[in-house]
C-alpha cells in the first residue's frame, strides 16, 4: 500500500513538473498586434496544451520592465515583444536575447533582418514594419484647389494655404524625443542622416537645413503647442478635423479612417507617399516590432512554439487583413485574398517606401533613448524659432559631440 | 522564578516586526541607492558595474540639466506651497463657523484628495489642450488671449502648479480646520471684552495661535511637493524640452530611459538630502514658534 502511495506521489510530482514545463510567461505591447495575439492565445493553448501567462504594457513601460527584470537576473519572462531599433543593441549587448537558430527567415525582406542580425545570428523575428506617409484632408485640399504635395517645397506651400479657420495647415511630432523618428524622413530627404560609420553627423549642412525646414513648417503652420506633441496628441486633433495634413507612420491609417473614432468622414482622409526633398526621396521604413525569446528561458521548446505561432504567416495575414497593420513577412503582401481587405493607400505607400526607404528612423545605438533627447533638443529649438534660430548650428554641434560621447561610453564610436 | 524566553525579551520582540519592516522597506532601498551612486552601473554599456568613488557625483553635478532640475524642483515646490497655504488657510477660516451645507462642502473638498494623480493629469491635459481644451475656450469667452499652458516652456511650470494646487489645497484646509477647532476660547472672549474688531482678532489671535498647525501642514506638503512625480510625468513627462523636468523626473529618465543606474542614484541621493534638509529647516522653525 505504502509503495502504491509513493508511486502515485512520484507520478503526481512528475506530472506537475511536466505541467510546469508547459507554462510560459509572455510580455506583449499595447499594440494592435499584441491585442491580436492576446485574443488568439486561448486557441494556441488548446492546440498545444501550453499555458500562456500573458502581460501587456505600453511600449516605454515594456522596455523598462524587461530591462529591469533582465538586469536583476531573476526574470521569468520566456517570450516578449521588442523594438529592434530601440531595445536591440542594448538587449543584445547584455545577452538578453536568445539567438534564433531554428527559425526559417526566408519569408522576410533582407532589410528587415538587417537590424536584428548581430554577427551571423538573428535574434528577433520582425513582425511589423512602419514607414512615414502623408495623411491629408481630401476635402480641404480640394476646396483650396491644391494638388497632393509631392515635394517638401509643395508641402510648405500647401500648409501655408491650408492654415486658416482654426485648422492647422500641417502637423508632425514636435515633442523632442518622439519627434526624432518622424523628423528622420525629412532629414534623409534633405540629404542628411543621424550617424555615419559610428559617428554622429546630424550637424552637417544638409541636416541643419532639414532642421530649419521642419522648424519653419511646424512653427508657422503647426497646431498650437506642437513642441509638446507626439502622435497621441496629434491624432485626436486630426480626428476632430483640426489638422489639414499630418506626416507620421502609416500605422495610424486604420485608426483615423475608423468612423467610430473620427469625426472626419473616411472618404475625406487621404494617404500619400512622403514628399521628396531636395536631395532624395527616401522615407524611413523600419521594423517597429519583433518577437524574441529570453536568453534565460527555462522553457525553450514551449517558447519556440509560441514564437513560431505568433510570427507565422497565417497570424501575419490576419493582422494585415483584419487590422490593416503593416506586417513584416512578404507572403501576406503577396496574398490576393488578404490584400483585397487592405486599404489601397497603405499598399501603394509601402511599395514605394520598400523600394527607396532607409531601414532606420533614429540613431541606431545602445544609448538611443538619450541620443533621441539630444536630437530632440535641436528639433524643439528649430520649431520654437520657426527655423530661424541663429544658434541652431552651434546647438547641433554641441549635441553631436554629446551623442559621440555616448557612443564612446558604450564602445560604439567609429564602429560602422 | 523562571520566566519564559518570550517574556524576558518582550521589549525586543514586540518592536521587531516594525523594525524589520523599516529595515527591509526603507533602510535597504536607501542604502542600496547610496551604494549604486558610487558605481558606474549602466545597462547600455553592457559592462558589469564597478566601484568608481565620487566619479558619478562629479559627472552629474557638472550636468546643466541637473542644476536646472534642482532650480525647477524648488520653483515648483515654492509656488505650490505658497498658493496652497494662502488659499487653504483662507478657505479654512471662511469655513470655520456653522452654516447649512458645511458637511457637504467638506465632503466636496475631499474629492480632489482621493482622485488618482494620473487620472487627474489626463483630465487636466484635455482641459489645457491649446486647440480643443476647455481652459482656452474659457479665456476666449472672457475676452482674454489664448495660452499654450503645458505646451509652452514659459507657462508649463505654473500650469502644473495649478493642478497641484487644485489637488492638494484641500489637505491644508482640512488640517487648518482641525487646528481652528482646537483653539482655546478664552483669548477670543477677552479680546472681544477689550473691543478688538474682527481683523484684529484674525491677525493678532487666530493666525499666531494657528501658526504651528500651518507649519505642520506645510512640512507635509513640502515633502510631497519636492518629490512630485505622478502629475508631472502623466502630464508632460518633463517637457516641452526639459522645461518641467524636476529632480524626480530626471532621476526616472536617467534610470529607466537612459539606463544609467549609477548616475540616476546620484540624482536620487541628492533629492533625498534636499527633502531631508528642507523638512528639518521647517521643523526647526516650528520648534522656534512653539518654544
XYZ file of C-alpha atoms in Angstrom:
707
model
C 0.000 0.000 0.000
C 2.807 2.336 1.000
C 4.564 1.641 -2.292
C 1.419 2.426 -4.181
C 1.052 5.783 -2.477
C 4.723 6.524 -3.125
C 4.339 5.669 -6.809
C 1.264 7.842 -7.051
C 3.153 10.694 -5.399
C 6.084 10.332 -7.795
C 3.704 10.231 -10.726
C 1.945 13.311 -9.444
C 5.231 15.183 -8.994
C 6.390 14.166 -12.447
C 3.108 15.288 -13.916
C 3.435 18.533 -12.017
C 6.919 19.069 -13.438
C 5.662 18.394 -16.951
C 2.705 20.667 -16.417
C 5.070 23.329 -15.145
C 7.311 22.996 -18.183
C 4.251 23.616 -20.300
C 3.697 27.074 -18.883
C 5.296 30.207 -20.304
C 5.274 33.904 -19.463
C 4.802 36.245 -22.404
C 5.112 40.048 -22.400
C 3.253 41.884 -25.153
C 2.940 45.528 -26.107
C -0.232 47.608 -26.073
C -0.342 47.488 -29.823
C -2.994 46.126 -32.192
C -0.712 43.152 -32.918
C -0.353 42.492 -29.184
C -4.145 42.560 -28.905
C -4.440 40.192 -31.856
C -2.096 37.686 -30.200
C -3.763 38.025 -26.830
C -7.177 37.309 -28.311
C -5.866 34.229 -30.134
C -3.889 32.774 -27.210
C -6.756 30.541 -25.971
C -6.629 28.712 -29.328
C -2.868 28.313 -29.019
C -3.312 26.912 -25.518
C -5.902 24.465 -26.760
C -3.795 23.272 -29.676
C -0.543 22.866 -27.780
C -1.533 22.352 -24.155
C 0.925 25.115 -23.203
C -0.447 27.563 -20.678
C 0.445 31.151 -21.569
C 0.599 33.783 -18.837
C 0.352 36.997 -20.750
C 1.057 40.570 -19.643
C 0.590 43.685 -21.744
C 2.400 47.020 -21.355
C 2.666 50.357 -23.084
C 5.835 50.403 -25.230
C 8.054 52.505 -22.957
C 6.991 50.551 -19.886
C 7.598 47.288 -21.698
C 11.238 48.205 -22.408
C 11.714 49.372 -18.828
C 10.062 46.293 -17.366
C 12.127 43.920 -19.491
C 15.388 45.759 -18.851
C 14.932 45.858 -15.084
C 13.856 42.222 -14.911
C 16.718 41.036 -17.098
C 19.262 43.243 -15.324
C 18.413 41.715 -11.955
C 18.952 38.266 -13.463
C 15.770 36.921 -11.890
C 13.443 37.257 -14.840
C 10.912 34.554 -15.604
C 9.972 36.032 -18.983
C 10.097 33.500 -21.819
C 8.880 35.365 -24.906
C 8.458 39.097 -25.435
C 7.690 41.755 -27.998
C 10.642 44.074 -28.572
C 11.522 47.147 -30.629
C 14.681 46.282 -32.546
C 15.766 49.882 -33.152
C 15.095 50.998 -29.581
C 15.994 47.961 -27.460
C 18.022 45.874 -29.892
C 21.634 46.890 -29.332
C 21.348 47.173 -25.562
C 19.484 43.875 -25.189
C 21.945 42.081 -27.439
C 24.982 43.518 -25.653
C 23.692 42.433 -22.267
C 22.955 38.967 -23.612
C 19.217 39.111 -23.042
C 18.142 37.769 -26.465
C 18.359 34.117 -27.404
C 19.848 33.537 -30.854
C 17.148 32.144 -33.144
C 18.992 29.388 -34.946
C 15.934 27.194 -35.588
C 13.814 29.683 -37.447
C 13.114 29.934 -41.153
C 13.666 33.562 -42.136
C 13.248 33.081 -45.888
C 9.886 34.885 -45.946
C 11.329 38.180 -44.647
C 12.724 41.113 -46.645
C 16.522 41.391 -46.304
C 16.486 44.946 -44.975
C 14.038 43.900 -42.259
C 16.560 41.364 -40.991
C 19.473 43.829 -41.030
C 18.798 45.500 -37.642
C 18.004 42.205 -35.873
C 21.166 40.448 -37.015
C 24.280 40.614 -34.866
C 27.347 38.866 -36.222
C 25.965 35.951 -38.181
C 22.965 35.249 -35.995
C 19.433 36.629 -35.932
C 17.945 37.434 -32.518
C 14.455 38.763 -33.192
C 11.678 37.829 -35.602
C 10.445 41.046 -37.240
C 6.659 41.248 -37.089
C 5.766 44.804 -38.042
C 7.125 47.475 -40.313
C 6.445 51.189 -40.362
C 7.127 53.874 -42.911
C 6.349 57.552 -42.940
C 3.430 58.811 -45.003
C 1.498 62.000 -45.568
C -2.098 61.967 -44.361
C -4.240 64.727 -45.772
C -7.804 66.011 -45.835
C -9.125 65.374 -49.328
C -11.968 67.871 -48.893
C -9.778 70.737 -47.658
C -7.179 70.308 -50.404
C -9.932 70.196 -52.999
C -11.635 73.304 -51.634
C -8.314 75.183 -51.713
C -7.540 73.889 -55.199
C -4.299 72.235 -54.113
C -2.867 69.012 -55.518
C -1.453 66.437 -53.073
C 2.105 67.661 -52.322
C 4.818 65.559 -53.949
C 7.801 67.542 -52.711
C 8.674 69.233 -49.443
C 8.525 72.612 -51.202
C 4.959 71.884 -52.294
C 4.174 70.668 -48.779
C 5.176 74.007 -47.309
C 3.115 75.981 -49.831
C 0.101 73.776 -49.189
C 0.498 74.049 -45.399
C 0.575 77.844 -45.651
C -2.622 77.899 -47.728
C -4.499 75.423 -45.563
C -3.556 77.048 -42.256
C -6.741 79.015 -41.534
C -10.114 78.995 -39.775
C -8.755 77.329 -36.655
C -7.315 74.430 -38.658
C -3.571 73.851 -38.578
C -2.011 73.540 -42.041
C 0.214 70.669 -41.000
C 1.171 68.595 -38.000
C 4.078 66.313 -37.215
C 5.604 65.343 -33.901
C 7.214 68.361 -32.286
C 7.966 66.835 -28.882
C 11.712 66.314 -28.948
C 12.296 62.654 -28.206
C 9.333 61.094 -30.057
C 9.729 63.660 -32.839
C 13.108 62.247 -33.856
C 11.644 59.290 -35.732
C 9.234 61.339 -37.842
C 11.843 64.011 -38.481
C 14.022 61.228 -39.900
C 12.365 61.195 -43.331
C 12.721 64.985 -43.604
C 16.399 64.604 -42.660
C 17.028 61.855 -45.227
C 15.233 63.736 -47.996
C 17.413 66.755 -47.336
C 20.455 64.500 -47.707
C 21.342 64.259 -44.021
C 21.481 61.374 -41.581
C 21.935 60.735 -37.833
C 25.005 58.532 -37.691
C 27.615 57.726 -40.284
C 30.203 54.997 -39.687
C 29.557 55.120 -35.957
C 29.852 58.894 -35.634
C 27.093 61.445 -35.133
C 26.680 63.693 -38.182
C 23.356 65.454 -37.702
C 25.174 68.802 -37.686
C 26.022 68.615 -41.401
C 24.901 71.403 -43.712
C 22.128 69.231 -45.124
C 20.962 68.224 -41.662
C 20.785 71.822 -40.459
C 18.686 72.709 -43.487
C 16.346 69.840 -42.631
C 16.044 71.075 -39.022
C 15.320 74.580 -40.281
C 12.700 73.356 -42.718
C 10.981 71.226 -40.037
C 11.039 74.149 -37.600
C 9.711 76.596 -40.175
C 6.941 74.227 -41.240
C 5.692 73.365 -37.750
C 6.473 76.716 -36.153
C 4.421 78.592 -38.733
C 1.677 76.170 -39.715
C 1.623 73.569 -36.940
C -1.033 73.287 -34.215
C -0.626 75.394 -31.057
C 1.687 73.727 -28.572
C 3.247 71.438 -31.172
C 6.533 71.101 -29.237
C 4.605 69.145 -26.621
C 3.003 66.809 -29.138
C 3.614 63.224 -30.062
C 1.296 61.116 -32.235
C -1.114 60.559 -29.367
C -1.728 64.304 -29.081
C -1.945 64.862 -32.830
C -4.304 62.009 -33.694
C -7.283 63.333 -31.671
C -6.835 66.738 -33.316
C -6.802 65.152 -36.765
C -9.855 63.085 -35.833
C -11.573 66.265 -34.641
C -10.936 67.879 -38.031
C -8.437 70.442 -36.713
C -5.497 69.437 -38.900
C -5.241 69.550 -42.695
C -2.111 67.417 -43.247
C -0.088 65.161 -40.993
C 3.170 63.285 -41.501
C 3.630 60.198 -39.340
C 3.810 56.418 -39.524
C 1.350 54.646 -41.848
C 0.288 52.503 -38.872
C -2.329 55.028 -37.810
C -4.301 54.886 -41.058
C -6.726 52.273 -39.728
C -7.499 54.402 -36.691
C -8.043 57.693 -38.489
C -10.451 56.232 -41.035
C -12.395 54.360 -38.332
C -15.800 56.114 -38.184
C -16.259 55.132 -34.525
C -13.133 57.133 -33.614
C -13.051 60.013 -36.066
C -15.370 62.900 -36.837
C -13.808 63.220 -40.288
C -15.576 61.001 -42.848
C -13.431 58.185 -44.218
C -13.613 59.485 -47.787
C -12.100 62.812 -46.688
C -8.910 61.193 -45.377
C -6.168 60.633 -47.933
C -2.824 58.884 -47.603
C 0.132 59.661 -49.871
C 3.846 58.977 -50.207
C 6.108 61.076 -48.037
C 7.098 64.127 -50.158
C 10.500 64.092 -51.847
C 13.157 66.524 -50.646
C 15.843 68.487 -52.487
C 18.355 65.607 -52.240
C 16.377 62.373 -52.008
C 13.063 60.591 -51.752
C 13.887 58.075 -49.030
C 11.432 57.949 -46.156
C 12.274 55.601 -43.338
C 10.838 52.092 -43.460
C 11.690 50.258 -40.273
C 10.967 47.137 -38.304
C 8.985 48.673 -35.487
C 8.319 45.492 -33.548
C 9.633 41.980 -33.322
C 9.264 38.956 -31.084
C 12.216 37.470 -29.206
C 12.962 34.696 -26.734
C 14.653 35.430 -23.432
C 18.138 34.011 -23.129
C 17.287 32.868 -19.608
C 14.164 30.942 -20.594
C 13.742 27.601 -18.875
C 11.053 26.525 -21.322
C 12.791 26.822 -24.658
C 10.587 24.352 -26.536
C 7.348 25.959 -25.462
C 8.799 29.433 -26.055
C 9.901 28.410 -29.534
C 6.449 27.023 -30.282
C 4.847 30.263 -29.176
C 7.282 32.323 -31.244
C 6.602 30.222 -34.355
C 2.865 30.591 -33.853
C 2.895 34.322 -33.052
C 5.014 35.180 -36.080
C 3.525 32.675 -38.520
C 2.405 33.687 -41.963
C -1.217 32.937 -41.001
C -1.110 35.225 -37.983
C 0.538 37.952 -40.046
C -2.121 37.636 -42.742
C -4.786 38.020 -40.086
C -3.144 41.203 -38.782
C -2.861 42.719 -42.243
C -6.346 41.769 -43.394
C -8.331 42.451 -40.226
C -6.476 45.376 -38.692
C -4.604 46.927 -41.637
C -1.352 46.745 -39.690
C 1.772 46.510 -41.786
C 3.275 43.116 -41.113
C 6.888 42.249 -41.850
C 6.626 38.964 -43.754
C 6.489 39.013 -47.549
C 3.809 36.353 -48.019
C 0.815 38.343 -46.655
C 1.642 41.144 -49.096
C 1.599 38.658 -51.974
C -1.652 37.004 -50.970
C -4.526 38.305 -53.090
C -7.274 37.325 -50.603
C -5.505 39.242 -47.835
C -4.708 42.280 -49.949
C -8.338 42.581 -51.036
C -9.134 43.688 -47.471
C -6.290 46.209 -47.116
C -6.751 49.927 -47.961
C -5.067 50.587 -51.309
C -3.237 53.671 -49.990
C -1.373 51.550 -47.476
C -0.280 49.067 -50.144
C 0.862 51.809 -52.537
C 2.868 53.796 -49.998
C 4.517 50.613 -48.741
C 5.565 49.618 -52.227
C 7.280 52.963 -52.728
C 8.893 53.050 -49.282
C 10.091 49.460 -49.615
C 11.944 50.376 -52.816
C 13.668 53.586 -51.746
C 13.324 53.685 -47.955
C 16.008 53.658 -45.267
C 15.719 50.964 -42.564
C 16.478 53.303 -39.627
C 14.384 56.110 -38.160
C 16.643 57.088 -35.241
C 20.308 56.992 -34.273
C 20.831 53.231 -34.044
C 22.917 52.745 -30.880
C 22.648 51.318 -27.356
C 22.050 54.682 -25.701
C 19.342 55.543 -28.215
C 16.925 56.926 -25.596
C 19.378 59.578 -24.507
C 20.579 60.305 -28.053
C 16.984 60.942 -29.111
C 16.652 63.536 -26.357
C 19.714 65.365 -27.733
C 18.446 65.364 -31.325
C 15.061 66.367 -29.926
C 16.565 69.480 -28.357
C 17.619 70.686 -31.811
C 14.144 69.938 -33.198
C 12.440 71.911 -30.401
C 14.818 74.851 -30.826
C 14.120 74.863 -34.577
C 10.347 74.858 -34.064
C 10.403 77.499 -31.321
C 12.298 79.857 -33.622
C 10.335 78.878 -36.752
C 13.566 77.627 -38.251
C 15.374 80.929 -37.953
C 17.497 80.267 -34.852
C 20.990 81.705 -35.214
C 22.038 79.263 -32.538
C 20.987 76.129 -34.412
C 24.366 75.122 -35.872
C 26.082 75.654 -32.525
C 23.431 73.668 -30.695
C 23.620 70.832 -33.229
C 27.454 70.769 -32.938
C 27.136 70.530 -29.184
C 24.527 67.740 -29.366
C 26.617 65.839 -31.913
C 29.521 65.887 -29.512
C 27.254 64.675 -26.690
C 25.987 61.801 -28.843
C 29.586 60.977 -29.761
C 30.380 60.865 -26.025
C 27.572 58.354 -25.589
C 28.947 56.274 -28.457
C 32.362 56.319 -26.795
C 30.893 55.407 -23.388
C 29.298 52.350 -24.910
C 32.254 51.411 -27.115
C 30.353 52.028 -30.342
C 32.187 55.124 -31.565
C 33.573 54.735 -35.062
C 32.126 51.227 -35.377
C 30.022 51.177 -38.548
C 11.046 32.445 39.372
C 11.855 31.303 35.891
C 10.256 33.273 33.136
C 9.989 32.177 29.524
C 12.246 33.443 26.759
C 9.389 35.426 25.273
C 8.565 37.229 28.498
C 12.177 38.115 29.179
C 12.638 39.639 25.732
C 9.311 41.336 25.192
C 10.968 44.699 24.771
C 12.878 43.304 21.788
C 10.242 41.038 20.349
C 7.298 43.423 20.166
C 9.034 46.111 18.094
C 10.851 43.518 15.975
C 8.301 43.261 13.120
C 8.198 47.037 12.781
C 11.993 47.276 12.858
C 12.318 44.518 10.269
C 9.764 46.254 8.075
C 11.605 49.562 8.249
C 14.948 47.910 7.519
C 13.649 45.901 4.559
C 11.411 48.542 3.038
C 13.280 51.755 3.817
C 16.829 51.331 5.035
C 17.760 48.732 2.441
C 16.500 50.636 -0.646
C 18.056 53.896 0.519
C 21.304 52.126 1.396
C 21.378 50.281 -1.913
C 20.749 53.523 -3.827
C 23.621 55.077 -1.911
C 25.817 52.116 -2.831
C 24.833 52.345 -6.519
C 25.627 56.057 -6.553
C 29.299 55.147 -6.081
C 29.273 52.815 -9.087
C 29.218 53.387 -12.831
C 26.474 50.820 -13.465
C 24.970 51.441 -16.879
C 22.927 48.932 -18.848
C 23.702 50.497 -22.212
C 27.433 49.891 -21.852
C 26.938 46.167 -21.324
C 29.757 46.209 -18.742
C 29.465 44.842 -15.187
C 29.165 47.503 -12.510
C 32.384 48.850 -10.990
C 33.046 50.964 -7.923
C 34.155 54.429 -9.061
C 34.050 56.546 -5.898
C 32.707 60.035 -6.455
C 33.084 59.948 -10.244
C 29.339 59.647 -10.889
C 28.735 62.532 -8.478
C 31.213 64.736 -10.315
C 29.681 63.910 -13.655
C 26.109 64.564 -12.529
C 26.971 67.776 -10.658
C 28.538 69.195 -13.838
C 25.446 68.387 -15.879
C 23.451 71.599 -16.597
C 20.232 69.588 -16.717
C 20.792 68.503 -13.119
C 21.295 72.061 -11.884
C 18.257 73.238 -13.855
C 16.215 70.423 -12.359
C 17.166 71.465 -8.814
C 16.060 75.031 -9.544
C 12.825 73.785 -11.070
C 12.117 71.475 -8.142
C 12.389 74.411 -5.745
C 10.410 76.732 -8.024
C 7.590 74.213 -8.337
C 7.594 73.489 -4.596
C 7.771 77.166 -3.627
C 4.923 78.229 -5.911
C 2.753 75.270 -4.967
C 3.318 75.661 -1.219
C 2.681 79.408 -1.246
C -0.550 79.107 -3.226
C -1.817 76.116 -1.302
C -1.064 77.627 2.101
C -2.614 81.012 1.347
C -5.731 79.614 -0.317
C -6.021 76.718 2.113
C -5.816 78.828 5.293
C -8.190 81.445 3.866
C -10.779 78.854 2.909
C -10.456 77.182 6.323
C -11.038 80.462 8.181
C -14.074 81.203 5.998
C -15.456 77.727 6.602
C -14.804 77.850 10.350
C -18.329 78.594 11.509
C -21.656 76.831 11.476
C -23.770 77.126 8.364
C -26.083 74.929 6.358
C -24.306 72.572 3.981
C -20.941 72.727 5.784
C -20.749 68.936 5.808
C -21.375 68.794 2.085
C -18.665 71.364 1.357
C -16.191 69.426 3.486
C -17.066 66.290 1.546
C -16.601 68.063 -1.802
C -13.242 69.340 -0.587
C -12.124 65.778 -0.019
C -12.748 64.735 -3.607
C -9.548 66.101 -5.213
C -7.542 64.427 -2.444
C -8.850 60.978 -3.265
C -8.548 61.364 -7.059
C -5.785 59.332 -8.730
C -2.997 61.688 -9.824
C -2.554 60.043 -13.231
C -6.274 60.367 -13.951
C -6.103 63.975 -12.747
C -3.172 64.518 -15.140
C -5.039 63.102 -18.117
C -8.140 65.185 -17.404
C -6.112 68.367 -16.962
C -4.206 67.651 -20.186
C -7.514 67.664 -22.039
C -8.542 70.771 -20.142
C -5.276 72.540 -21.059
C -5.196 71.448 -24.719
C -4.465 74.664 -26.656
C -6.773 73.819 -29.586
C -9.718 71.872 -28.190
C -9.338 72.392 -24.423
C -11.828 73.987 -22.061
C -9.275 76.337 -20.482
C -8.675 78.288 -23.685
C -12.364 78.271 -24.509
C -12.996 79.950 -21.149
C -10.228 82.500 -21.785
C -11.691 83.361 -25.176
C -15.191 83.737 -23.668
C -13.738 86.170 -21.151
C -12.106 88.121 -23.962
C -8.587 87.079 -22.966
C -5.838 85.801 -25.276
C -5.298 82.029 -25.546
C -2.472 80.348 -23.641
C -0.465 77.250 -24.504
C -0.493 76.045 -20.870
C 1.625 72.901 -20.504
C 2.648 73.016 -24.184
C 4.860 76.046 -23.763
C 8.081 76.103 -21.792
C 7.242 79.520 -20.333
C 3.870 78.505 -18.883
C 4.330 74.818 -18.167
C 5.548 75.084 -14.578
C 2.818 77.489 -13.339
C 0.222 75.354 -15.147
C 1.448 72.266 -13.301
C 1.459 74.205 -10.025
C -2.235 74.996 -10.608
C -3.019 71.295 -10.923
C -1.064 70.529 -7.762
C -2.872 73.365 -6.014
C -6.251 72.060 -7.140
C -5.429 68.646 -5.782
C -3.660 69.461 -2.519
C -5.138 72.723 -1.170
C -7.987 70.742 0.432
C -5.445 68.965 2.606
C -4.275 72.295 4.030
C -7.930 73.299 4.523
C -8.693 70.148 6.495
C -5.607 70.354 8.688
C -6.212 74.061 9.361
C -9.876 73.416 10.190
C -8.793 70.814 12.724
C -6.345 73.330 14.182
C -9.033 76.025 14.384
C -11.380 73.685 16.213
C -8.784 73.054 18.898
C -8.044 76.745 19.637
C -8.999 77.838 23.206
C -11.991 80.207 23.541
C -10.601 82.438 26.366
C -8.354 84.754 24.299
C -11.261 85.490 21.983
C -13.564 86.384 24.854
C -11.089 88.761 26.464
C -10.312 90.319 23.073
C -13.966 90.985 22.495
C -14.279 92.485 26.001
C -11.336 94.749 25.144
C -13.170 95.837 21.991
C -10.975 94.200 19.304
C -12.512 94.082 15.830
C -12.674 91.025 13.553
C -9.495 91.893 11.611
C -7.518 92.421 14.789
C -8.755 89.115 16.177
C -7.726 87.347 13.000
C -4.241 88.841 12.770
C -3.376 89.099 16.463
C -5.006 85.981 17.856
C -6.152 83.386 15.346
C -3.173 83.336 12.990
C -0.425 83.391 15.657
C -2.128 80.594 17.563
C -2.651 78.681 14.333
C 0.934 79.025 13.119
C 2.231 75.685 14.466
C -0.643 73.889 12.722
C 0.018 75.737 9.477
C 3.710 74.886 9.677
C 2.873 71.221 10.228
C 0.669 71.244 7.152
C 3.471 72.975 5.243
C 6.005 70.321 6.214
C 3.702 67.609 4.901
C 3.158 69.494 1.643
C 6.835 70.389 1.303
C 7.987 66.791 1.461
C 5.338 65.772 -1.039
C 5.817 68.691 -3.424
C 9.594 68.238 -3.599
C 9.035 64.625 -4.613
C 6.112 65.240 -7.009
C 6.302 62.741 -9.807
C 2.917 61.416 -10.888
C 1.203 64.615 -12.019
C 4.249 65.911 -13.903
C 5.027 62.583 -15.501
C 1.435 61.984 -16.559
C 1.032 65.473 -17.992
C 4.332 66.454 -19.599
C 6.902 63.780 -18.666
C 9.257 66.704 -18.135
C 8.603 68.583 -21.386
C 8.345 70.601 -23.559
C 12.058 70.036 -23.984
C 13.244 69.738 -20.386
C 11.200 72.674 -19.112
C 9.255 70.787 -16.442
C 11.954 68.278 -15.584
C 12.238 68.188 -11.793
C 14.785 66.091 -9.900
C 12.447 63.143 -9.532
C 11.587 63.145 -13.251
C 15.264 63.474 -14.165
C 16.059 60.561 -11.865
C 13.419 58.461 -13.569
C 14.720 59.301 -17.034
C 18.310 58.583 -16.082
C 17.359 55.214 -14.665
C 14.583 53.943 -16.925
C 15.151 55.749 -20.202
C 18.928 56.166 -20.236
C 19.594 53.116 -18.032
C 22.446 54.944 -16.258
C 21.698 53.420 -12.890
C 24.784 54.785 -11.103
C 24.178 58.386 -12.098
C 20.436 58.081 -11.521
C 21.255 57.032 -7.958
C 23.319 60.199 -7.517
C 20.275 62.252 -8.516
C 18.044 60.376 -6.093
C 20.521 60.638 -3.228
C 20.655 64.397 -3.895
C 16.863 64.611 -3.827
C 16.818 62.629 -0.579
C 19.243 65.068 1.026
C 17.301 68.089 -0.245
C 13.989 66.769 1.108
C 15.575 65.905 4.447
C 17.320 69.260 4.831
C 14.235 71.283 3.840
C 11.990 69.368 6.244
C 14.476 69.810 9.089
C 14.565 73.541 8.326
C 10.809 73.953 8.663
C 10.687 71.692 11.717
C 13.256 73.944 13.382
C 11.172 76.992 12.525
C 8.157 75.278 14.039
C 10.040 74.465 17.225
C 11.041 78.129 17.496
C 7.424 79.264 17.055
C 6.196 76.851 19.694
C 9.148 77.376 22.030
